[in-house]
Amino acid sequence: MKKFYITTPIYYVNAEPHIGSSYTTIIGDILARYKRMMGYEVFYLTGTDEHGQKIAQAAKERGVEPQQLCDELAQKFKELWRELEITNDYFIRTTDEHHMKTVQFFVSKMMENGDIYKGTYEGWYCVPCETYWNEDELEHSEDGKHLCPSCKREVQLIREENYFFRLSKYTEPLLKHFKENPDFVEPDFRRNEMLKILESGLKDLSITRTTLKWGIPMPNDPEHVIYVWVDALINYVSAIGYPDDMETF
């Protein structure tokens, strides 16, 4: 039997479910149901993204611990999916013990491969977007404040010691793969967008934080917390059993 793996994004628990998350999950459910009807073995995944500064800040504003906030809102997502009769096969939470161990295992393998090094990073950081921006990417208010180009809120200049992923190492291999496999990313305008980014060269990526404690500790250095975007992306393999089960899906 052919296998078909479909996921939604995992949803931030700094706010309650809304029409956007419902819309996305329903679309995924339609595709999952269709593929099952066509005889595929389907694994449909959804879940919640529960680490990072945005979550810690939302919990602080409510006067609760981050884990309590995550528990309450994850339950609301689950209840809504039941009401909408969503047929997901698994609901992952990034505070699940298996997921957290998988993230540490994944990062350890990257370190063994020479893909991670320690360095110092300085940049303009947007808390709501959990993103660093270069100075030339910022916008400015009339009173001279530096603003995030995405959410238009004020950014902070942060300098800290981080671990970095050698993303630049993969510029040429990725370019080669994209050009040799034109159907790798669809539609075409997204593929062309990715090619343009690759052709301009990839920069190494900061993957830890020392200014935040609500997250998964680096396996070799618990003073550093793994950046939420690294943590979150690994859910797509931890949910199907990696690294313990490499056969089922």
Short mmCIF file of N, CA and C in Angstrom, two decimals, residues 68-171:
data_model
loop_
_atom_site.label_atom_id
_atom_site.label_comp_id
_atom_site.label_asym_id
_atom_site.label_seq_id
_atom_site.Cartn_x
_atom_site.Cartn_y
_atom_site.Cartn_z
N GLN A 68 1.46 25.57 31.98
CA GLN A 68 0.01 25.64 32.23
C GLN A 68 -0.71 26.25 31.03
N LEU A 69 -0.14 27.33 30.49
CA LEU A 69 -0.74 27.96 29.31
C LEU A 69 -0.79 26.97 28.15
N CYS A 70 0.32 26.26 27.94
CA CYS A 70 0.38 25.28 26.85
C CYS A 70 -0.66 24.19 27.02
N ASP A 71 -0.78 23.67 28.24
CA ASP A 71 -1.75 22.60 28.51
C ASP A 71 -3.18 23.06 28.21
N GLU A 72 -3.51 24.27 28.66
CA GLU A 72 -4.87 24.78 28.47
C GLU A 72 -5.20 24.99 27.00
N LEU A 73 -4.27 25.60 26.27
CA LEU A 73 -4.57 25.93 24.88
C LEU A 73 -4.45 24.72 23.96
N ALA A 74 -3.53 23.81 24.25
CA ALA A 74 -3.46 22.58 23.45
C ALA A 74 -4.77 21.81 23.55
N GLN A 75 -5.35 21.80 24.74
CA GLN A 75 -6.63 21.12 24.94
C GLN A 75 -7.74 21.78 24.12
N LYS A 76 -7.69 23.11 24.01
CA LYS A 76 -8.71 23.81 23.21
C LYS A 76 -8.59 23.47 21.73
N PHE A 77 -7.35 23.34 21.25
CA PHE A 77 -7.16 22.92 19.86
C PHE A 77 -7.72 21.51 19.66
N LYS A 78 -7.41 20.60 20.57
CA LYS A 78 -7.90 19.22 20.45
C LYS A 78 -9.43 19.17 20.45
N GLU A 79 -10.03 19.94 21.35
CA GLU A 79 -11.50 19.95 21.44
C GLU A 79 -12.14 20.50 20.16
N LEU A 80 -11.53 21.55 19.61
CA LEU A 80 -12.08 22.12 18.37
C LEU A 80 -11.97 21.13 17.23
N TRP A 81 -10.85 20.43 17.13
CA TRP A 81 -10.71 19.46 16.03
C TRP A 81 -11.73 18.32 16.18
N ARG A 82 -12.04 17.95 17.42
CA ARG A 82 -13.08 16.93 17.62
C ARG A 82 -14.44 17.46 17.15
N GLU A 83 -14.74 18.71 17.50
CA GLU A 83 -16.02 19.31 17.09
C GLU A 83 -16.12 19.40 15.56
N LEU A 84 -15.00 19.67 14.91
CA LEU A 84 -14.97 19.79 13.45
C LEU A 84 -14.82 18.44 12.76
N GLU A 85 -14.74 17.37 13.56
CA GLU A 85 -14.59 16.00 13.06
C GLU A 85 -13.35 15.83 12.19
N ILE A 86 -12.26 16.44 12.63
CA ILE A 86 -10.97 16.29 11.96
C ILE A 86 -10.45 14.87 12.20
N THR A 87 -9.91 14.24 11.15
CA THR A 87 -9.50 12.83 11.25
C THR A 87 -7.98 12.69 11.35
N ASN A 88 -7.35 13.57 12.11
CA ASN A 88 -5.89 13.47 12.25
C ASN A 88 -5.53 12.16 12.95
N ASP A 89 -4.37 11.61 12.56
CA ASP A 89 -3.89 10.37 13.16
C ASP A 89 -3.09 10.62 14.43
N TYR A 90 -2.56 11.82 14.55
CA TYR A 90 -1.75 12.12 15.73
C TYR A 90 -1.79 13.62 15.99
N PHE A 91 -1.74 13.99 17.25
CA PHE A 91 -1.66 15.39 17.67
C PHE A 91 -0.37 15.54 18.46
N ILE A 92 0.59 16.23 17.88
CA ILE A 92 1.89 16.38 18.55
C ILE A 92 1.94 17.69 19.32
N ARG A 93 2.60 17.64 20.47
CA ARG A 93 2.92 18.85 21.23
C ARG A 93 4.43 18.90 21.37
N THR A 94 5.02 20.06 21.16
CA THR A 94 6.48 20.14 21.22
C THR A 94 7.01 20.09 22.65
N THR A 95 6.11 20.03 23.64
CA THR A 95 6.54 19.77 25.02
C THR A 95 6.46 18.28 25.34
N ASP A 96 6.04 17.44 24.38
CA ASP A 96 6.05 15.99 24.60
C ASP A 96 7.47 15.51 24.84
N GLU A 97 7.63 14.58 25.76
CA GLU A 97 8.97 14.08 26.11
C GLU A 97 9.67 13.47 24.90
N HIS A 98 8.94 12.68 24.10
CA HIS A 98 9.58 12.05 22.93
C HIS A 98 10.09 13.11 21.96
N HIS A 99 9.28 14.14 21.72
CA HIS A 99 9.71 15.19 20.79
C HIS A 99 10.96 15.89 21.31
N MET A 100 10.99 16.23 22.59
CA MET A 100 12.13 16.96 23.14
C MET A 100 13.40 16.11 23.05
N LYS A 101 13.29 14.82 23.33
CA LYS A 101 14.46 13.93 23.20
C LYS A 101 14.91 13.81 21.75
N THR A 102 13.94 13.80 20.84
CA THR A 102 14.27 13.71 19.41
C THR A 102 15.00 14.96 18.94
N VAL A 103 14.57 16.13 19.41
CA VAL A 103 15.24 17.38 19.05
C VAL A 103 16.69 17.35 19.52
N GLN A 104 16.92 16.92 20.75
CA GLN A 104 18.29 16.84 21.26
C GLN A 104 19.12 15.83 20.49
N PHE A 105 18.52 14.70 20.13
CA PHE A 105 19.22 13.69 19.32
C PHE A 105 19.58 14.27 17.96
N PHE A 106 18.63 14.96 17.33
CA PHE A 106 18.83 15.55 16.01
C PHE A 106 19.97 16.56 16.03
N VAL A 107 19.96 17.43 17.05
CA VAL A 107 21.01 18.45 17.18
C VAL A 107 22.36 17.79 17.45
N SER A 108 22.37 16.73 18.25
CA SER A 108 23.62 16.00 18.53
C SER A 108 24.20 15.42 17.24
N LYS A 109 23.34 14.89 16.37
CA LYS A 109 23.81 14.34 15.10
C LYS A 109 24.39 15.44 14.21
N MET A 110 23.79 16.63 14.24
CA MET A 110 24.33 17.75 13.47
C MET A 110 25.70 18.16 14.00
N MET A 111 25.86 18.11 15.32
CA MET A 111 27.15 18.44 15.91
C MET A 111 28.21 17.42 15.51
N GLU A 112 27.84 16.14 15.53
CA GLU A 112 28.77 15.08 15.12
C GLU A 112 29.18 15.25 13.67
N ASN A 113 28.29 15.80 12.87
CA ASN A 113 28.55 16.00 11.44
C ASN A 113 29.34 17.28 11.16
N GLY A 114 29.66 18.04 12.21
CA GLY A 114 30.42 19.27 12.04
C GLY A 114 29.61 20.43 11.53
N ASP A 115 28.29 20.35 11.68
CA ASP A 115 27.40 21.39 11.15
C ASP A 115 27.08 22.49 12.15
N ILE A 116 27.56 22.37 13.39
CA ILE A 116 27.24 23.35 14.43
C ILE A 116 28.52 23.86 15.07
N TYR A 117 28.59 25.17 15.29
CA TYR A 117 29.73 25.78 15.97
C TYR A 117 29.22 26.91 16.86
N LYS A 118 30.06 27.32 17.83
CA LYS A 118 29.68 28.40 18.74
C LYS A 118 30.29 29.72 18.26
N GLY A 119 29.50 30.78 18.34
CA GLY A 119 29.97 32.09 17.95
C GLY A 119 29.16 33.17 18.65
N THR A 120 29.40 34.43 18.29
CA THR A 120 28.68 35.55 18.88
C THR A 120 27.80 36.20 17.82
N TYR A 121 26.57 36.49 18.21
CA TYR A 121 25.63 37.07 17.26
C TYR A 121 25.10 38.39 17.81
N GLU A 122 25.03 39.38 16.94
CA GLU A 122 24.41 40.65 17.29
C GLU A 122 23.40 41.00 16.20
N GLY A 123 22.21 41.33 16.62
CA GLY A 123 21.20 41.67 15.63
C GLY A 123 19.97 42.29 16.26
N TRP A 124 19.10 42.77 15.40
CA TRP A 124 17.85 43.39 15.83
C TRP A 124 16.80 42.30 15.93
N TYR A 125 16.25 42.13 17.14
CA TYR A 125 15.36 40.99 17.42
C TYR A 125 13.93 41.46 17.65
N CYS A 126 12.99 40.79 16.98
CA CYS A 126 11.56 41.06 17.18
C CYS A 126 10.98 39.94 18.03
N VAL A 127 10.48 40.28 19.21
CA VAL A 127 9.94 39.27 20.13
C VAL A 127 8.69 38.59 19.55
N PRO A 128 7.67 39.35 19.07
CA PRO A 128 6.47 38.68 18.55
C PRO A 128 6.75 37.73 17.38
N CYS A 129 7.68 38.12 16.49
CA CYS A 129 8.00 37.28 15.34
C CYS A 129 9.09 36.25 15.64
N GLU A 130 9.77 36.43 16.78
CA GLU A 130 10.89 35.56 17.17
C GLU A 130 11.91 35.48 16.04
N THR A 131 12.27 36.66 15.51
CA THR A 131 13.13 36.73 14.33
C THR A 131 14.16 37.84 14.49
N TYR A 132 15.40 37.54 14.05
CA TYR A 132 16.43 38.56 13.95
C TYR A 132 16.37 39.20 12.56
N TRP A 133 16.63 40.51 12.51
CA TRP A 133 16.65 41.23 11.25
C TRP A 133 17.96 41.98 11.10
N ASN A 134 18.44 42.09 9.84
CA ASN A 134 19.57 42.96 9.56
C ASN A 134 19.10 44.41 9.62
N GLU A 135 20.03 45.31 9.91
CA GLU A 135 19.65 46.72 10.07
C GLU A 135 19.04 47.28 8.79
N ASP A 136 19.56 46.84 7.63
CA ASP A 136 19.03 47.37 6.37
C ASP A 136 17.64 46.82 6.03
N GLU A 137 17.16 45.85 6.81
CA GLU A 137 15.82 45.31 6.59
C GLU A 137 14.76 46.00 7.43
N LEU A 138 15.20 46.79 8.42
CA LEU A 138 14.27 47.40 9.36
C LEU A 138 13.51 48.57 8.75
N GLU A 139 12.34 48.86 9.34
CA GLU A 139 11.61 50.09 9.04
C GLU A 139 11.77 51.02 10.24
N HIS A 140 11.36 52.28 10.08
CA HIS A 140 11.57 53.25 11.15
C HIS A 140 10.31 54.08 11.38
N SER A 141 10.04 54.34 12.65
CA SER A 141 8.89 55.18 13.00
C SER A 141 9.28 56.65 12.88
N GLU A 142 8.29 57.52 12.97
CA GLU A 142 8.55 58.96 12.85
C GLU A 142 9.43 59.47 13.98
N ASP A 143 9.37 58.81 15.15
CA ASP A 143 10.21 59.25 16.27
C ASP A 143 11.54 58.50 16.33
N GLY A 144 11.89 57.79 15.23
CA GLY A 144 13.22 57.20 15.11
C GLY A 144 13.38 55.79 15.66
N LYS A 145 12.30 55.15 16.06
CA LYS A 145 12.40 53.78 16.58
C LYS A 145 12.59 52.80 15.43
N HIS A 146 13.36 51.74 15.71
CA HIS A 146 13.56 50.69 14.72
C HIS A 146 12.40 49.71 14.80
N LEU A 147 11.79 49.41 13.65
CA LEU A 147 10.59 48.58 13.62
C LEU A 147 10.80 47.31 12.80
N CYS A 148 10.15 46.25 13.23
CA CYS A 148 10.15 44.98 12.50
C CYS A 148 9.44 45.17 11.16
N PRO A 149 10.04 44.74 10.05
CA PRO A 149 9.38 44.91 8.75
C PRO A 149 8.16 44.02 8.57
N SER A 150 8.02 43.02 9.44
CA SER A 150 6.88 42.10 9.33
C SER A 150 5.68 42.55 10.14
N CYS A 151 5.89 42.73 11.47
CA CYS A 151 4.74 43.05 12.34
C CYS A 151 4.68 44.53 12.73
N LYS A 152 5.72 45.32 12.36
CA LYS A 152 5.77 46.77 12.59
C LYS A 152 5.95 47.15 14.07
N ARG A 153 6.29 46.18 14.92
CA ARG A 153 6.56 46.50 16.32
C ARG A 153 8.04 46.84 16.50
N GLU A 154 8.36 47.47 17.64
CA GLU A 154 9.74 47.87 17.90
C GLU A 154 10.62 46.65 18.15
N VAL A 155 11.84 46.69 17.61
CA VAL A 155 12.79 45.59 17.79
C VAL A 155 13.84 45.98 18.83
N GLN A 156 14.57 44.97 19.32
CA GLN A 156 15.60 45.19 20.33
C GLN A 156 16.95 44.77 19.77
N LEU A 157 18.00 45.54 20.07
CA LEU A 157 19.35 45.15 19.68
C LEU A 157 19.89 44.19 20.72
N ILE A 158 20.17 42.96 20.30
CA ILE A 158 20.62 41.92 21.22
C ILE A 158 21.96 41.37 20.75
N ARG A 159 22.87 41.20 21.72
CA ARG A 159 24.16 40.57 21.43
C ARG A 159 24.34 39.41 22.40
N GLU A 160 24.53 38.21 21.88
CA GLU A 160 24.67 37.05 22.74
C GLU A 160 25.49 35.96 22.06
N GLU A 161 26.04 35.09 22.90
CA GLU A 161 26.77 33.93 22.41
C GLU A 161 25.75 32.86 22.01
N ASN A 162 25.89 32.36 20.80
CA ASN A 162 24.96 31.36 20.27
C ASN A 162 25.71 30.20 19.64
N TYR A 163 24.97 29.12 19.43
CA TYR A 163 25.43 28.08 18.53
C TYR A 163 24.84 28.36 17.15
N PHE A 164 25.63 28.09 16.11
CA PHE A 164 25.22 28.36 14.74
C PHE A 164 25.19 27.07 13.92
N PHE A 165 24.24 27.01 12.99
CA PHE A 165 24.18 25.93 12.01
C PHE A 165 24.84 26.41 10.73
N ARG A 166 25.74 25.59 10.16
CA ARG A 166 26.47 25.96 8.95
C ARG A 166 25.56 25.84 7.71
N LEU A 167 24.58 26.69 7.65
CA LEU A 167 23.64 26.66 6.53
C LEU A 167 24.34 26.98 5.21
N SER A 168 25.36 27.86 5.27
CA SER A 168 26.09 28.25 4.06
C SER A 168 26.72 27.05 3.36
N LYS A 169 27.04 26.03 4.12
CA LYS A 169 27.65 24.81 3.58
C LYS A 169 26.74 24.11 2.57
N TYR A 170 25.45 24.36 2.68
CA TYR A 170 24.48 23.64 1.86
C TYR A 170 23.93 24.45 0.69
N THR A 171 24.51 25.63 0.45
CA THR A 171 24.04 26.46 -0.67
C THR A 171 24.15 25.73 -2.00
#
